[in-house]
Amino acid sequence: MIYDPGMVRSLMFLIAAATLPIAGTAAVAMAEPPPTCTYNLSAPQVVDVSGTQMVTATISPGACERSNAFLSVACLQRQGSPDAPKCESNNGMLAAQVFYAPYQPGATYVSTGKGCANTGNPPQPVCTPVGPFTATI
């Protein structure tokens, strides 16, 4: 069977044109971030714990979209301190709260955190950093 070269080119052009919108749509869909959870981190604040003033911060999972929160981590550090941040974690949908002592009046404290959720099929962990929030207290 003999094919007309012009007809073959026309057919190849039609096939290419028909697949472009599909390829373009797939590229846009893949660029979207994976669904996950939002997390609520508090700014550092002073609290009284059994007569001792400490600085505290909390993080808790918020709304989750097609995800399951499995870890929340709250951290506190005095700005300018050479020490590593003090961190506390909690599992599942439970809030994590960290206490920092000794409290130094007038110092600036920094709260940071992260939340982790499983998303997708098969489930993959996605961790989201939150903060920093600073407060001079």
JSON list of N, CA and C in Angstrom, two decimals, residues 1-39:
[
{"chain": "A", "resi": 1, "resn": "MET", "atom": "N", "xyz": [0.83, -1.16, 0.00]},
{"chain": "A", "resi": 1, "resn": "MET", "atom": "CA", "xyz": [0.00, 0.00, 0.00]},
{"chain": "A", "resi": 1, "resn": "MET", "atom": "C", "xyz": [0.89, 1.24, 0.00]},
{"chain": "A", "resi": 2, "resn": "ILE", "atom": "N", "xyz": [0.57, 2.25, -0.78]},
{"chain": "A", "resi": 2, "resn": "ILE", "atom": "CA", "xyz": [1.35, 3.47, -0.90]},
{"chain": "A", "resi": 2, "resn": "ILE", "atom": "C", "xyz": [0.58, 4.60, -0.22]},
{"chain": "A", "resi": 3, "resn": "TYR", "atom": "N", "xyz": [1.28, 5.36, 0.67]},
{"chain": "A", "resi": 3, "resn": "TYR", "atom": "CA", "xyz": [0.66, 6.46, 1.37]},
{"chain": "A", "resi": 3, "resn": "TYR", "atom": "C", "xyz": [1.14, 7.78, 0.78]},
{"chain": "A", "resi": 4, "resn": "ASP", "atom": "N", "xyz": [0.26, 8.73, 0.71]},
{"chain": "A", "resi": 4, "resn": "ASP", "atom": "CA", "xyz": [0.61, 10.07, 0.25]},
{"chain": "A", "resi": 4, "resn": "ASP", "atom": "C", "xyz": [1.36, 10.78, 1.37]},
{"chain": "A", "resi": 5, "resn": "PRO", "atom": "N", "xyz": [2.61, 11.29, 1.12]},
{"chain": "A", "resi": 5, "resn": "PRO", "atom": "CA", "xyz": [3.39, 11.94, 2.17]},
{"chain": "A", "resi": 5, "resn": "PRO", "atom": "C", "xyz": [2.65, 13.12, 2.79]},
{"chain": "A", "resi": 6, "resn": "GLY", "atom": "N", "xyz": [1.89, 13.87, 2.03]},
{"chain": "A", "resi": 6, "resn": "GLY", "atom": "CA", "xyz": [1.13, 15.00, 2.57]},
{"chain": "A", "resi": 6, "resn": "GLY", "atom": "C", "xyz": [0.08, 14.55, 3.55]},
{"chain": "A", "resi": 7, "resn": "MET", "atom": "N", "xyz": [-0.56, 13.42, 3.24]},
{"chain": "A", "resi": 7, "resn": "MET", "atom": "CA", "xyz": [-1.59, 12.89, 4.12]},
{"chain": "A", "resi": 7, "resn": "MET", "atom": "C", "xyz": [-0.98, 12.38, 5.43]},
{"chain": "A", "resi": 8, "resn": "VAL", "atom": "N", "xyz": [0.19, 11.75, 5.34]},
{"chain": "A", "resi": 8, "resn": "VAL", "atom": "CA", "xyz": [0.87, 11.26, 6.54]},
{"chain": "A", "resi": 8, "resn": "VAL", "atom": "C", "xyz": [1.23, 12.43, 7.45]},
{"chain": "A", "resi": 9, "resn": "ARG", "atom": "N", "xyz": [1.77, 13.54, 6.87]},
{"chain": "A", "resi": 9, "resn": "ARG", "atom": "CA", "xyz": [2.11, 14.72, 7.67]},
{"chain": "A", "resi": 9, "resn": "ARG", "atom": "C", "xyz": [0.86, 15.32, 8.32]},
{"chain": "A", "resi": 10, "resn": "SER", "atom": "N", "xyz": [-0.23, 15.37, 7.56]},
{"chain": "A", "resi": 10, "resn": "SER", "atom": "CA", "xyz": [-1.48, 15.91, 8.10]},
{"chain": "A", "resi": 10, "resn": "SER", "atom": "C", "xyz": [-1.97, 15.07, 9.27]},
{"chain": "A", "resi": 11, "resn": "LEU", "atom": "N", "xyz": [-1.91, 13.77, 9.11]},
{"chain": "A", "resi": 11, "resn": "LEU", "atom": "CA", "xyz": [-2.34, 12.86, 10.18]},
{"chain": "A", "resi": 11, "resn": "LEU", "atom": "C", "xyz": [-1.46, 13.03, 11.41]},
{"chain": "A", "resi": 12, "resn": "MET", "atom": "N", "xyz": [-0.14, 13.13, 11.24]},
{"chain": "A", "resi": 12, "resn": "MET", "atom": "CA", "xyz": [0.78, 13.32, 12.37]},
{"chain": "A", "resi": 12, "resn": "MET", "atom": "C", "xyz": [0.51, 14.65, 13.05]},
{"chain": "A", "resi": 13, "resn": "PHE", "atom": "N", "xyz": [0.20, 15.70, 12.29]},
{"chain": "A", "resi": 13, "resn": "PHE", "atom": "CA", "xyz": [-0.11, 17.01, 12.86]},
{"chain": "A", "resi": 13, "resn": "PHE", "atom": "C", "xyz": [-1.38, 16.93, 13.70]},
{"chain": "A", "resi": 14, "resn": "LEU", "atom": "N", "xyz": [-2.41, 16.25, 13.20]},
{"chain": "A", "resi": 14, "resn": "LEU", "atom": "CA", "xyz": [-3.66, 16.11, 13.93]},
{"chain": "A", "resi": 14, "resn": "LEU", "atom": "C", "xyz": [-3.47, 15.34, 15.23]},
{"chain": "A", "resi": 15, "resn": "ILE", "atom": "N", "xyz": [-2.68, 14.28, 15.17]},
{"chain": "A", "resi": 15, "resn": "ILE", "atom": "CA", "xyz": [-2.42, 13.50, 16.39]},
{"chain": "A", "resi": 15, "resn": "ILE", "atom": "C", "xyz": [-1.67, 14.35, 17.41]},
{"chain": "A", "resi": 16, "resn": "ALA", "atom": "N", "xyz": [-0.66, 15.10, 16.98]},
{"chain": "A", "resi": 16, "resn": "ALA", "atom": "CA", "xyz": [0.10, 15.96, 17.89]},
{"chain": "A", "resi": 16, "resn": "ALA", "atom": "C", "xyz": [-0.79, 17.04, 18.47]},
{"chain": "A", "resi": 17, "resn": "ALA", "atom": "N", "xyz": [-1.63, 17.65, 17.64]},
{"chain": "A", "resi": 17, "resn": "ALA", "atom": "CA", "xyz": [-2.52, 18.71, 18.14]},
{"chain": "A", "resi": 17, "resn": "ALA", "atom": "C", "xyz": [-3.53, 18.16, 19.13]},
{"chain": "A", "resi": 18, "resn": "ALA", "atom": "N", "xyz": [-4.01, 16.97, 18.90]},
{"chain": "A", "resi": 18, "resn": "ALA", "atom": "CA", "xyz": [-5.00, 16.37, 19.80]},
{"chain": "A", "resi": 18, "resn": "ALA", "atom": "C", "xyz": [-4.40, 16.01, 21.15]},
{"chain": "A", "resi": 19, "resn": "THR", "atom": "N", "xyz": [-3.12, 15.68, 21.21]},
{"chain": "A", "resi": 19, "resn": "THR", "atom": "CA", "xyz": [-2.51, 15.28, 22.48]},
{"chain": "A", "resi": 19, "resn": "THR", "atom": "C", "xyz": [-1.98, 16.45, 23.27]},
{"chain": "A", "resi": 20, "resn": "LEU", "atom": "N", "xyz": [-1.79, 17.61, 22.67]},
{"chain": "A", "resi": 20, "resn": "LEU", "atom": "CA", "xyz": [-1.25, 18.77, 23.40]},
{"chain": "A", "resi": 20, "resn": "LEU", "atom": "C", "xyz": [-2.11, 19.19, 24.58]},
{"chain": "A", "resi": 21, "resn": "PRO", "atom": "N", "xyz": [-3.43, 19.35, 24.44]},
{"chain": "A", "resi": 21, "resn": "PRO", "atom": "CA", "xyz": [-4.21, 19.74, 25.61]},
{"chain": "A", "resi": 21, "resn": "PRO", "atom": "C", "xyz": [-4.13, 18.73, 26.74]},
{"chain": "A", "resi": 22, "resn": "ILE", "atom": "N", "xyz": [-4.04, 17.45, 26.43]},
{"chain": "A", "resi": 22, "resn": "ILE", "atom": "CA", "xyz": [-3.95, 16.43, 27.47]},
{"chain": "A", "resi": 22, "resn": "ILE", "atom": "C", "xyz": [-2.62, 16.56, 28.20]},
{"chain": "A", "resi": 23, "resn": "ALA", "atom": "N", "xyz": [-1.54, 16.73, 27.46]},
{"chain": "A", "resi": 23, "resn": "ALA", "atom": "CA", "xyz": [-0.22, 16.88, 28.09]},
{"chain": "A", "resi": 23, "resn": "ALA", "atom": "C", "xyz": [-0.18, 18.15, 28.91]},
{"chain": "A", "resi": 24, "resn": "GLY", "atom": "N", "xyz": [-0.76, 19.24, 28.42]},
{"chain": "A", "resi": 24, "resn": "GLY", "atom": "CA", "xyz": [-0.77, 20.49, 29.16]},
{"chain": "A", "resi": 24, "resn": "GLY", "atom": "C", "xyz": [-1.55, 20.37, 30.45]},
{"chain": "A", "resi": 25, "resn": "THR", "atom": "N", "xyz": [-2.68, 19.68, 30.42]},
{"chain": "A", "resi": 25, "resn": "THR", "atom": "CA", "xyz": [-3.50, 19.48, 31.62]},
{"chain": "A", "resi": 25, "resn": "THR", "atom": "C", "xyz": [-2.76, 18.63, 32.64]},
{"chain": "A", "resi": 26, "resn": "ALA", "atom": "N", "xyz": [-2.07, 17.61, 32.19]},
{"chain": "A", "resi": 26, "resn": "ALA", "atom": "CA", "xyz": [-1.33, 16.75, 33.11]},
{"chain": "A", "resi": 26, "resn": "ALA", "atom": "C", "xyz": [-0.22, 17.52, 33.79]},
{"chain": "A", "resi": 27, "resn": "ALA", "atom": "N", "xyz": [0.44, 18.41, 33.06]},
{"chain": "A", "resi": 27, "resn": "ALA", "atom": "CA", "xyz": [1.53, 19.18, 33.65]},
{"chain": "A", "resi": 27, "resn": "ALA", "atom": "C", "xyz": [0.99, 20.13, 34.71]},
{"chain": "A", "resi": 28, "resn": "VAL", "atom": "N", "xyz": [-0.16, 20.72, 34.50]},
{"chain": "A", "resi": 28, "resn": "VAL", "atom": "CA", "xyz": [-0.74, 21.62, 35.48]},
{"chain": "A", "resi": 28, "resn": "VAL", "atom": "C", "xyz": [-1.17, 20.85, 36.72]},
{"chain": "A", "resi": 29, "resn": "ALA", "atom": "N", "xyz": [-1.78, 19.70, 36.54]},
{"chain": "A", "resi": 29, "resn": "ALA", "atom": "CA", "xyz": [-2.24, 18.91, 37.68]},
{"chain": "A", "resi": 29, "resn": "ALA", "atom": "C", "xyz": [-1.07, 18.45, 38.54]},
{"chain": "A", "resi": 30, "resn": "MET", "atom": "N", "xyz": [0.06, 18.14, 37.94]},
{"chain": "A", "resi": 30, "resn": "MET", "atom": "CA", "xyz": [1.21, 17.65, 38.70]},
{"chain": "A", "resi": 30, "resn": "MET", "atom": "C", "xyz": [1.89, 18.79, 39.46]},
{"chain": "A", "resi": 31, "resn": "ALA", "atom": "N", "xyz": [1.68, 20.04, 39.04]},
{"chain": "A", "resi": 31, "resn": "ALA", "atom": "CA", "xyz": [2.33, 21.17, 39.69]},
{"chain": "A", "resi": 31, "resn": "ALA", "atom": "C", "xyz": [1.66, 21.56, 41.00]},
{"chain": "A", "resi": 32, "resn": "GLU", "atom": "N", "xyz": [0.44, 21.10, 41.25]},
{"chain": "A", "resi": 32, "resn": "GLU", "atom": "CA", "xyz": [-0.26, 21.44, 42.47]},
{"chain": "A", "resi": 32, "resn": "GLU", "atom": "C", "xyz": [0.41, 20.79, 43.67]},
{"chain": "A", "resi": 33, "resn": "PRO", "atom": "N", "xyz": [0.46, 21.50, 44.83]},
{"chain": "A", "resi": 33, "resn": "PRO", "atom": "CA", "xyz": [1.06, 20.89, 46.02]},
{"chain": "A", "resi": 33, "resn": "PRO", "atom": "C", "xyz": [0.19, 19.74, 46.52]},
{"chain": "A", "resi": 34, "resn": "PRO", "atom": "N", "xyz": [0.79, 18.76, 47.17]},
{"chain": "A", "resi": 34, "resn": "PRO", "atom": "CA", "xyz": [0.01, 17.64, 47.67]},
{"chain": "A", "resi": 34, "resn": "PRO", "atom": "C", "xyz": [-0.92, 18.12, 48.79]},
{"chain": "A", "resi": 35, "resn": "PRO", "atom": "N", "xyz": [-2.09, 17.51, 48.91]},
{"chain": "A", "resi": 35, "resn": "PRO", "atom": "CA", "xyz": [-2.98, 17.89, 50.00]},
{"chain": "A", "resi": 35, "resn": "PRO", "atom": "C", "xyz": [-2.34, 17.55, 51.33]},
{"chain": "A", "resi": 36, "resn": "THR", "atom": "N", "xyz": [-2.57, 18.39, 52.30]},
{"chain": "A", "resi": 36, "resn": "THR", "atom": "CA", "xyz": [-1.99, 18.16, 53.62]},
{"chain": "A", "resi": 36, "resn": "THR", "atom": "C", "xyz": [-2.82, 18.89, 54.66]},
{"chain": "A", "resi": 37, "resn": "CYS", "atom": "N", "xyz": [-2.27, 19.09, 55.84]},
{"chain": "A", "resi": 37, "resn": "CYS", "atom": "CA", "xyz": [-2.97, 19.76, 56.93]},
{"chain": "A", "resi": 37, "resn": "CYS", "atom": "C", "xyz": [-2.40, 21.15, 57.16]},
{"chain": "A", "resi": 38, "resn": "THR", "atom": "N", "xyz": [-3.20, 22.00, 57.78]},
{"chain": "A", "resi": 38, "resn": "THR", "atom": "CA", "xyz": [-2.71, 23.28, 58.27]},
{"chain": "A", "resi": 38, "resn": "THR", "atom": "C", "xyz": [-2.39, 23.11, 59.75]},
{"chain": "A", "resi": 39, "resn": "TYR", "atom": "N", "xyz": [-1.50, 23.94, 60.25]},
{"chain": "A", "resi": 39, "resn": "TYR", "atom": "CA", "xyz": [-1.08, 23.86, 61.65]},
{"chain": "A", "resi": 39, "resn": "TYR", "atom": "C", "xyz": [-1.12, 25.25, 62.26]}
]
